[in-house]
Amino acid sequence: MLETQGVVEPPATAPRPGSWRPVATAMFVCGWGGNQFTPLLLMYRRLGGYSALSVDAFLGAYVVGLIPGLLLAGPVSDRRGRRPVLVLGTVASVLASLVLSFGADGAWAIYAGRLITGVAVGIAMSVGSAWVKELSTGADTGLAARRAALCQTAGFALGAGVAGALAQWGPWPMVTPYAVHVLITVAVPLLLLRVPETRAPGLLAAGAGRGLLRGLAEDLRVPAPARRRFRLVVLPMAPWVFGAAGLAYAVMPQLVETRVGHWGLAYATALTVLTLGTGVAVQPVAKRLHRTTGPGDGRAPVVAMAVMLLGAALCAGNAVLRSPWLAVAAAVTLGAAYGIAVVSGLLEIQRMAGADDLAGLTGVYYTLAYTGFLLPALLAALSSLLSYPVMLCGVAVVALGCLGLVVRGTRAGTTTEPG
């Protein structure tokens, strides 16, 4: 019997080879549900009559749902088991699409659906990433992190691509994309029931001096030996993971909307798929960068932030030029930065975390990453005071500062091993 942070756990079932695949499928379909909404932003503006600020607020509701999904689901699964939590998240993803299909009836369905979507994606990212790592028997840490990031990103990309195509050319554009997601997701919770549990449900140890909530909070703490590296490497880089995505497929399509005319929805969809497809393609690069460096080095985070700075600079230039082709170049650049950053960030966290707080710290990482998704809403809110060229130049300056912090943190040679 193992006693960990006040929890007594019986041995978990030994994972079978390939047992990570249903978990990866759950991450894929939850990612699909999370990002199918993004290319539909222009549709809601045109058909629903919502302002740019209102549409960006829909993205904000998604982030609000992510916070409890990321921060609570991981520690709960560390203590109560991965399977029940991820099954709940996958069911929530189906429910979210059902609610969103009523979006033509008013904004309430969109806000509620996006909130539930955020919870579902948060659970999939924190719990799913940890479960895939634990089920990847015989695989190195880099491969396990890449599997989790690849499945989630592929879901993001295909969900956006299919939803955007259906909204542009299919019937009932406010309903059909969500119906497709329900169809591909509804059976996945049943698949998860057959996956071996790696964190067997435990009971509070007798005489434990703290309650469950205190224990959950401790699961979210970065181990002391890794805290300096976390502050200087992970913290400055993480928000740019989805900050890059927000710039590429939420801000750029709006800036060039008048140049693409009635092809706006198809263009936004293509930009989303291109960004995330590039992110998928470059993820092996992040793995190789980590493979050629030691635990105290940080070539991948530095490369990620350098490419991120270039992408932010391209966005700033395109805020003046409003070129659809320059937006494509920016999307490819930011997609590459996203792909390297998301994998290198997961690897950093997996090196920092112990077995008992892996999902919790993964949730912390993704919470920081998703704060970047608020960037489009922030820029829209400030657009009445500042022009987009000025704001995006400011974004590039902030990216430069974060690159400097990451370089400093990696040169310090701080440890990433759990204490």
Coordinates of C-alpha atoms in Angstrom, one line a residue:
M1 CA 0.0 0.0 0.0
L2 CA 1.3 3.4 -0.9
E3 CA 0.6 6.5 1.3
T4 CA 0.8 9.7 -0.6
Q5 CA -0.2 13.2 0.6
G6 CA -2.7 11.8 3.0
V7 CA -4.2 9.3 0.6
V8 CA -3.9 5.6 0.9
E9 CA -3.9 4.0 -2.6
P10 CA -4.2 0.3 -3.5
P11 CA -2.1 -0.8 -6.4
A12 CA -3.5 0.3 -9.8
T13 CA -4.0 -2.1 -12.7
A14 CA -0.9 -2.5 -14.9
P15 CA -1.3 -0.8 -18.2
R16 CA -1.4 -2.8 -21.4
P17 CA 0.5 -1.8 -24.5
G18 CA -1.6 0.6 -26.6
S19 CA -4.0 1.3 -23.7
W20 CA -3.2 5.0 -24.0
R21 CA -5.1 5.2 -27.3
P22 CA -8.7 5.5 -25.9
V23 CA -7.4 8.2 -23.6
A24 CA -5.8 10.0 -26.6
T25 CA -9.1 9.6 -28.4
A26 CA -10.9 11.3 -25.5
M27 CA -8.4 14.2 -25.7
F28 CA -8.9 14.3 -29.5
V29 CA -12.7 14.6 -29.3
C30 CA -12.6 17.1 -26.4
G31 CA -10.1 19.2 -28.4
W32 CA -12.4 19.0 -31.4
G33 CA -15.3 20.3 -29.3
G34 CA -13.1 23.0 -27.8
N35 CA -11.9 24.5 -31.1
Q36 CA -14.9 23.9 -33.4
F37 CA -16.2 27.2 -32.3
T38 CA -13.2 29.3 -33.3
P39 CA -13.7 29.5 -37.1
L40 CA -17.4 30.2 -36.5
L41 CA -16.7 33.6 -34.9
L42 CA -17.3 35.4 -38.2
M43 CA -20.5 33.5 -38.7
Y44 CA -21.9 34.6 -35.3
R45 CA -20.9 38.2 -36.2
R46 CA -22.7 38.0 -39.5
L47 CA -25.7 35.8 -38.8
G48 CA -26.1 36.6 -35.1
G49 CA -25.4 40.3 -35.3
Y50 CA -22.9 40.1 -32.4
S51 CA -20.1 42.8 -32.1
A52 CA -16.4 41.9 -32.2
L53 CA -16.2 42.4 -28.4
S54 CA -19.2 40.1 -27.8
V55 CA -17.7 37.4 -30.0
D56 CA -14.3 37.6 -28.2
A57 CA -16.3 37.5 -24.9
F58 CA -17.5 34.0 -26.0
L59 CA -13.9 33.0 -26.0
G60 CA -13.6 34.4 -22.5
A61 CA -16.4 32.2 -21.2
Y62 CA -14.5 29.3 -22.5
V63 CA -11.4 30.3 -20.5
V64 CA -13.6 30.8 -17.4
G65 CA -14.7 27.2 -17.7
L66 CA -11.2 26.0 -18.2
I67 CA -9.9 27.2 -14.9
P68 CA -11.8 24.7 -12.6
G69 CA -11.4 22.0 -15.3
L70 CA -7.7 22.4 -15.2
L71 CA -7.0 23.2 -11.6
L72 CA -9.4 20.9 -9.9
A73 CA -9.7 17.9 -12.2
G74 CA -6.0 17.1 -12.1
P75 CA -5.6 16.9 -8.3
V76 CA -8.9 15.1 -7.9
S77 CA -7.8 12.5 -10.4
D78 CA -4.4 12.2 -8.6
R79 CA -6.4 11.2 -5.5
R80 CA -9.6 9.5 -6.9
G81 CA -8.5 8.0 -10.2
R82 CA -8.1 9.1 -13.8
R83 CA -11.0 7.2 -15.3
P84 CA -14.1 8.7 -13.6
V85 CA -12.8 12.2 -14.1
L86 CA -12.0 11.9 -17.8
V87 CA -15.3 10.1 -18.4
L88 CA -17.1 13.1 -16.8
G89 CA -15.1 15.5 -19.0
T90 CA -16.0 13.6 -22.2
V91 CA -19.7 13.6 -21.3
A92 CA -19.4 17.3 -20.6
S93 CA -18.0 17.8 -24.1
V94 CA -21.1 16.1 -25.6
L95 CA -23.4 18.2 -23.4
A96 CA -21.6 21.4 -24.5
S97 CA -22.2 20.8 -28.2
L98 CA -25.9 20.0 -27.5
V99 CA -26.2 23.4 -25.7
L100 CA -24.3 25.3 -28.4
S101 CA -26.7 23.9 -31.0
F102 CA -29.3 26.3 -29.5
G103 CA -27.1 29.3 -30.2
A104 CA -29.5 30.7 -32.8
D105 CA -32.0 31.3 -29.9
G106 CA -29.7 33.7 -28.1
A107 CA -26.4 34.4 -26.5
W108 CA -27.3 32.4 -23.3
A109 CA -26.7 29.1 -25.1
I110 CA -23.4 30.3 -26.5
Y111 CA -22.1 31.5 -23.1
A112 CA -23.3 28.3 -21.3
G113 CA -22.0 26.0 -24.0
R114 CA -18.6 27.6 -24.1
L115 CA -18.4 27.5 -20.4
I116 CA -19.1 23.8 -20.3
T117 CA -16.7 23.3 -23.2
G118 CA -14.0 24.9 -21.2
V119 CA -14.6 22.5 -18.3
A120 CA -14.4 19.5 -20.7
V121 CA -11.2 20.7 -22.4
G122 CA -9.6 21.5 -19.0
I123 CA -10.3 18.0 -17.8
A124 CA -9.0 16.4 -21.0
M125 CA -5.8 18.4 -21.0
S126 CA -4.9 17.9 -17.4
V127 CA -6.1 14.4 -16.7
G128 CA -5.7 13.1 -20.2
S129 CA -2.1 14.3 -20.5
A130 CA -1.1 12.6 -17.2
W131 CA -3.0 9.4 -18.0
V132 CA -1.4 9.1 -21.4
K133 CA 2.0 9.5 -19.8
E134 CA 1.3 6.8 -17.2
L135 CA -0.1 4.4 -19.8
S136 CA 2.8 4.9 -22.3
T137 CA 4.7 1.9 -21.0
G138 CA 8.2 1.6 -22.4
A139 CA 8.0 5.0 -24.0
D140 CA 10.4 7.8 -23.2
T141 CA 9.1 11.0 -21.5
G142 CA 9.4 12.9 -24.8
L143 CA 7.2 10.5 -26.7
A144 CA 4.5 10.5 -24.0
A145 CA 4.4 14.3 -24.0
R146 CA 4.3 14.4 -27.7
R147 CA 1.4 11.8 -27.9
A148 CA -0.7 14.0 -25.5
A149 CA 0.1 17.2 -27.3
L150 CA -0.4 15.7 -30.7
C151 CA -3.8 14.2 -30.0
Q152 CA -5.1 17.4 -28.4
T153 CA -3.7 19.6 -31.2
A154 CA -5.1 17.3 -33.9
G155 CA -8.5 17.6 -32.3
F156 CA -8.2 21.3 -32.3
A157 CA -7.3 21.4 -35.9
L158 CA -9.8 18.9 -37.3
G159 CA -12.6 20.3 -35.2
A160 CA -12.0 23.8 -36.5
G161 CA -11.6 22.5 -40.1
V162 CA -14.8 20.4 -40.2
A163 CA -16.9 23.0 -38.3
G164 CA -15.8 25.8 -40.6
A165 CA -16.4 23.9 -43.7
L166 CA -19.9 22.9 -42.6
A167 CA -20.7 26.4 -41.6
Q168 CA -19.5 27.8 -44.9
W169 CA -21.1 25.2 -47.2
G170 CA -23.3 22.9 -45.2
P171 CA -27.0 23.2 -44.1
W172 CA -28.0 24.7 -40.8
P173 CA -24.6 26.3 -40.1
M174 CA -25.4 27.0 -36.4
V175 CA -26.4 23.4 -35.7
T176 CA -24.6 21.0 -38.1
P177 CA -21.1 21.4 -36.8
Y178 CA -22.2 20.6 -33.2
A179 CA -24.2 17.6 -34.3
V180 CA -21.2 16.1 -36.0
H181 CA -19.1 16.5 -32.8
V182 CA -21.9 14.8 -30.7
L183 CA -21.9 11.9 -33.1
I184 CA -18.1 11.3 -33.0
T185 CA -17.9 11.7 -29.2
V186 CA -20.9 10.0 -27.7
A187 CA -19.3 6.5 -27.6
V188 CA -15.9 7.6 -26.3
P189 CA -16.9 7.5 -22.6
L190 CA -17.7 3.8 -23.0
L191 CA -14.2 3.1 -24.4
L192 CA -12.7 4.8 -21.4
L193 CA -14.4 2.3 -19.1
R194 CA -12.1 -0.4 -20.3
V195 CA -8.8 1.5 -19.8
P196 CA -6.6 0.4 -16.9
E197 CA -6.7 2.8 -14.0
T198 CA -3.2 4.1 -13.1
R199 CA -4.3 6.0 -10.0
A200 CA -6.4 3.7 -8.0
P201 CA -9.0 5.5 -5.8
G202 CA -7.7 6.1 -2.3
L203 CA -9.1 6.8 1.1
L204 CA -8.0 9.6 3.5
A205 CA -5.3 8.2 5.7
A206 CA -6.2 7.7 9.3
G207 CA -5.1 10.7 11.4
A208 CA -4.3 12.9 8.4
G209 CA -4.0 16.4 9.7
R210 CA -5.5 18.1 6.7
G211 CA -8.7 18.0 4.7
L212 CA -9.2 17.2 1.1
L213 CA -9.2 20.8 -0.1
R214 CA -5.8 21.4 1.6
G215 CA -4.5 18.3 0.0
L216 CA -5.7 19.4 -3.4
A217 CA -4.0 22.8 -3.0
E218 CA -0.8 21.0 -2.2
D219 CA -1.1 19.0 -5.3
L220 CA -0.9 22.2 -7.3
R221 CA 2.4 23.4 -5.7
V222 CA 5.6 23.3 -7.8
P223 CA 8.3 21.2 -6.0
A224 CA 10.8 23.5 -4.2
P225 CA 13.9 22.5 -6.2
A226 CA 12.1 23.4 -9.5
R227 CA 10.4 26.7 -8.5
R228 CA 13.1 29.0 -9.9
R229 CA 13.1 27.3 -13.2
F230 CA 9.3 27.3 -13.2
R231 CA 9.3 31.1 -12.6
L232 CA 11.9 31.9 -15.2
V233 CA 11.2 29.3 -18.0
V234 CA 7.6 27.9 -17.7
L235 CA 5.8 31.0 -16.4
P236 CA 7.0 33.4 -19.1
M237 CA 6.5 30.9 -21.9
A238 CA 3.2 29.2 -21.0
P239 CA 0.8 32.1 -21.8
W240 CA 2.2 32.4 -25.3
V241 CA 1.1 28.8 -26.2
F242 CA -2.5 29.9 -26.7
G243 CA -1.6 33.5 -27.1
A244 CA 0.0 32.5 -30.4
A245 CA -3.1 30.6 -31.4
G246 CA -5.3 33.6 -30.5
L247 CA -3.3 36.0 -32.5
A248 CA -3.2 33.7 -35.5
Y249 CA -6.8 32.6 -35.8
A250 CA -8.8 35.1 -33.8
V251 CA -7.1 38.5 -34.5
M252 CA -5.6 38.0 -38.0
P253 CA -8.9 37.0 -39.7
Q254 CA -10.7 40.1 -38.2
L255 CA -7.9 42.4 -39.5
V256 CA -8.1 41.1 -43.1
E257 CA -11.9 40.5 -43.1
T258 CA -12.5 43.3 -45.7
R259 CA -9.9 41.9 -48.0
V260 CA -11.3 38.4 -48.3
G261 CA -15.0 39.3 -48.7
H262 CA -17.6 36.5 -48.6
W263 CA -14.8 34.0 -48.2
G264 CA -14.2 35.2 -44.7
L265 CA -15.4 32.1 -42.9
A266 CA -13.5 29.7 -45.2
Y267 CA -10.4 31.9 -44.8
A268 CA -10.7 31.9 -41.0
T269 CA -11.1 28.2 -41.0
A270 CA -8.1 27.7 -43.2
L271 CA -6.0 30.0 -41.0
T272 CA -7.0 28.0 -37.9
V273 CA -6.2 24.6 -39.5
L274 CA -2.9 26.0 -40.9
T275 CA -1.8 27.3 -37.5
L276 CA -2.6 24.0 -35.7
G277 CA -1.4 21.8 -38.5
T278 CA 1.9 23.5 -38.4
G279 CA 1.9 23.0 -34.6
V280 CA 1.4 19.3 -35.1
A281 CA 4.1 19.1 -37.8
V282 CA 6.8 20.8 -35.6
Q283 CA 6.2 18.9 -32.4
P284 CA 8.9 16.3 -33.2
V285 CA 11.3 19.2 -33.3
A286 CA 10.6 20.0 -29.7
K287 CA 11.2 16.4 -28.7
R288 CA 14.5 16.3 -30.6
L289 CA 15.6 19.7 -29.0
H290 CA 15.0 18.2 -25.5
R291 CA 16.6 14.9 -26.5
T292 CA 19.8 16.7 -27.4
T293 CA 20.0 18.7 -24.2
G294 CA 20.3 17.9 -20.5
P295 CA 17.6 18.4 -17.9
G296 CA 19.2 21.7 -16.9
D297 CA 19.2 23.1 -20.4
G298 CA 16.4 24.8 -22.3
R299 CA 17.0 24.9 -26.0
A300 CA 13.4 24.2 -26.9
P301 CA 11.8 26.9 -24.7
V302 CA 14.3 29.5 -26.1
V303 CA 13.6 28.4 -29.7
A304 CA 9.8 28.5 -29.0
M305 CA 10.0 32.1 -27.7
A306 CA 12.3 33.3 -30.5
V307 CA 9.8 32.0 -33.1
M308 CA 7.0 33.5 -31.1
L309 CA 8.7 36.9 -31.2
L310 CA 9.0 36.6 -35.0
G311 CA 5.3 35.7 -35.3
A312 CA 4.2 38.6 -33.1
A313 CA 6.3 41.0 -35.2
L314 CA 4.6 39.7 -38.4
C315 CA 1.2 40.3 -36.8
A316 CA 2.3 43.9 -35.9
G317 CA 3.4 44.5 -39.5
N318 CA 0.1 43.1 -40.8
A319 CA -1.9 45.3 -38.6
V320 CA -0.7 48.1 -41.0
L321 CA -0.7 46.2 -44.3
R322 CA -3.9 44.1 -43.8
S323 CA -2.5 41.4 -46.2
P324 CA -4.2 38.0 -46.2
W325 CA -0.9 36.5 -47.4
L326 CA 1.1 38.0 -44.6
A327 CA -1.5 36.7 -42.2
V328 CA -0.8 33.2 -43.6
A329 CA 2.9 33.7 -42.9
A330 CA 2.1 34.9 -39.4
A331 CA -0.1 31.9 -38.8
V332 CA 2.6 29.4 -39.9
T333 CA 5.2 31.1 -37.7
L334 CA 2.9 31.3 -34.7
G335 CA 1.8 27.7 -35.3
A336 CA 5.4 26.6 -35.2
A337 CA 6.0 28.5 -32.0
Y338 CA 2.8 26.9 -30.5
G339 CA 3.9 23.4 -31.4
I340 CA 7.4 23.7 -29.9
A341 CA 6.1 25.6 -26.8
V342 CA 3.3 23.2 -25.9
V343 CA 5.5 20.1 -26.0
S344 CA 8.5 21.7 -24.3
G345 CA 6.2 23.1 -21.6
L346 CA 4.8 19.6 -20.9
L347 CA 8.3 18.1 -20.8
E348 CA 9.3 20.8 -18.3
I349 CA 6.3 20.0 -16.1
Q350 CA 6.8 16.2 -16.3
R351 CA 10.3 16.7 -15.1
M352 CA 9.3 18.8 -12.2
A353 CA 6.3 16.8 -11.0
G354 CA 6.3 13.7 -8.9
A355 CA 3.9 10.8 -9.5
D356 CA 1.4 12.1 -7.0
D357 CA 1.0 15.6 -8.4
L358 CA 1.6 15.1 -12.2
A359 CA -2.0 15.8 -13.2
G360 CA -2.2 18.8 -10.8
L361 CA 0.9 20.5 -12.1
T362 CA -0.2 19.7 -15.7
G363 CA -3.4 21.6 -14.9
V364 CA -1.4 24.5 -13.6
Y365 CA 0.7 24.6 -16.8
Y366 CA -2.4 24.5 -19.0
T367 CA -4.1 27.2 -16.9
L368 CA -1.2 29.5 -17.5
A369 CA -1.1 28.6 -21.2
Y370 CA -4.8 29.4 -21.6
T371 CA -4.5 32.8 -20.1
G372 CA -3.1 33.7 -23.5
F373 CA -6.4 32.9 -25.1
L374 CA -7.7 36.1 -23.4
L375 CA -5.4 38.2 -25.6
P376 CA -7.9 38.7 -28.4
A377 CA -10.6 39.9 -26.0
L378 CA -8.1 42.2 -24.3
L379 CA -7.1 43.7 -27.7
A380 CA -10.7 44.1 -28.7
A381 CA -11.5 45.9 -25.4
L382 CA -8.6 48.3 -25.9
S383 CA -9.2 48.9 -29.5
S384 CA -11.4 52.0 -28.7
L385 CA -8.3 53.6 -27.1
L386 CA -5.4 52.2 -29.2
S387 CA -5.0 51.1 -32.8
Y388 CA -4.1 47.5 -33.6
P389 CA -0.7 48.4 -35.0
V390 CA 0.2 50.1 -31.7
M391 CA -1.2 47.2 -29.6
L392 CA 0.4 44.5 -31.6
C393 CA 3.8 46.3 -31.4
G394 CA 3.3 46.2 -27.6
V395 CA 2.6 42.5 -27.8
A396 CA 5.9 42.0 -29.7
V397 CA 7.7 44.0 -27.0
V398 CA 6.2 41.8 -24.3
A399 CA 7.3 38.7 -26.2
L400 CA 10.8 40.1 -26.4
G401 CA 10.8 40.5 -22.6
C402 CA 9.6 37.0 -22.1
L403 CA 12.3 35.6 -24.4
G404 CA 14.9 37.4 -22.3
L405 CA 13.5 35.8 -19.1
V406 CA 13.5 32.3 -20.7
V407 CA 17.1 32.8 -21.8
R408 CA 18.1 33.9 -18.3
G409 CA 16.3 31.0 -16.7
T410 CA 17.9 28.3 -19.0
R411 CA 21.4 29.8 -18.6
A412 CA 21.0 29.6 -14.8
G413 CA 21.1 25.8 -15.0
T414 CA 18.3 25.4 -12.5
T415 CA 17.1 21.9 -11.9
T416 CA 13.8 20.5 -13.2
E417 CA 13.8 17.3 -11.1
P418 CA 11.0 16.9 -8.5
G419 CA 11.9 17.3 -4.9

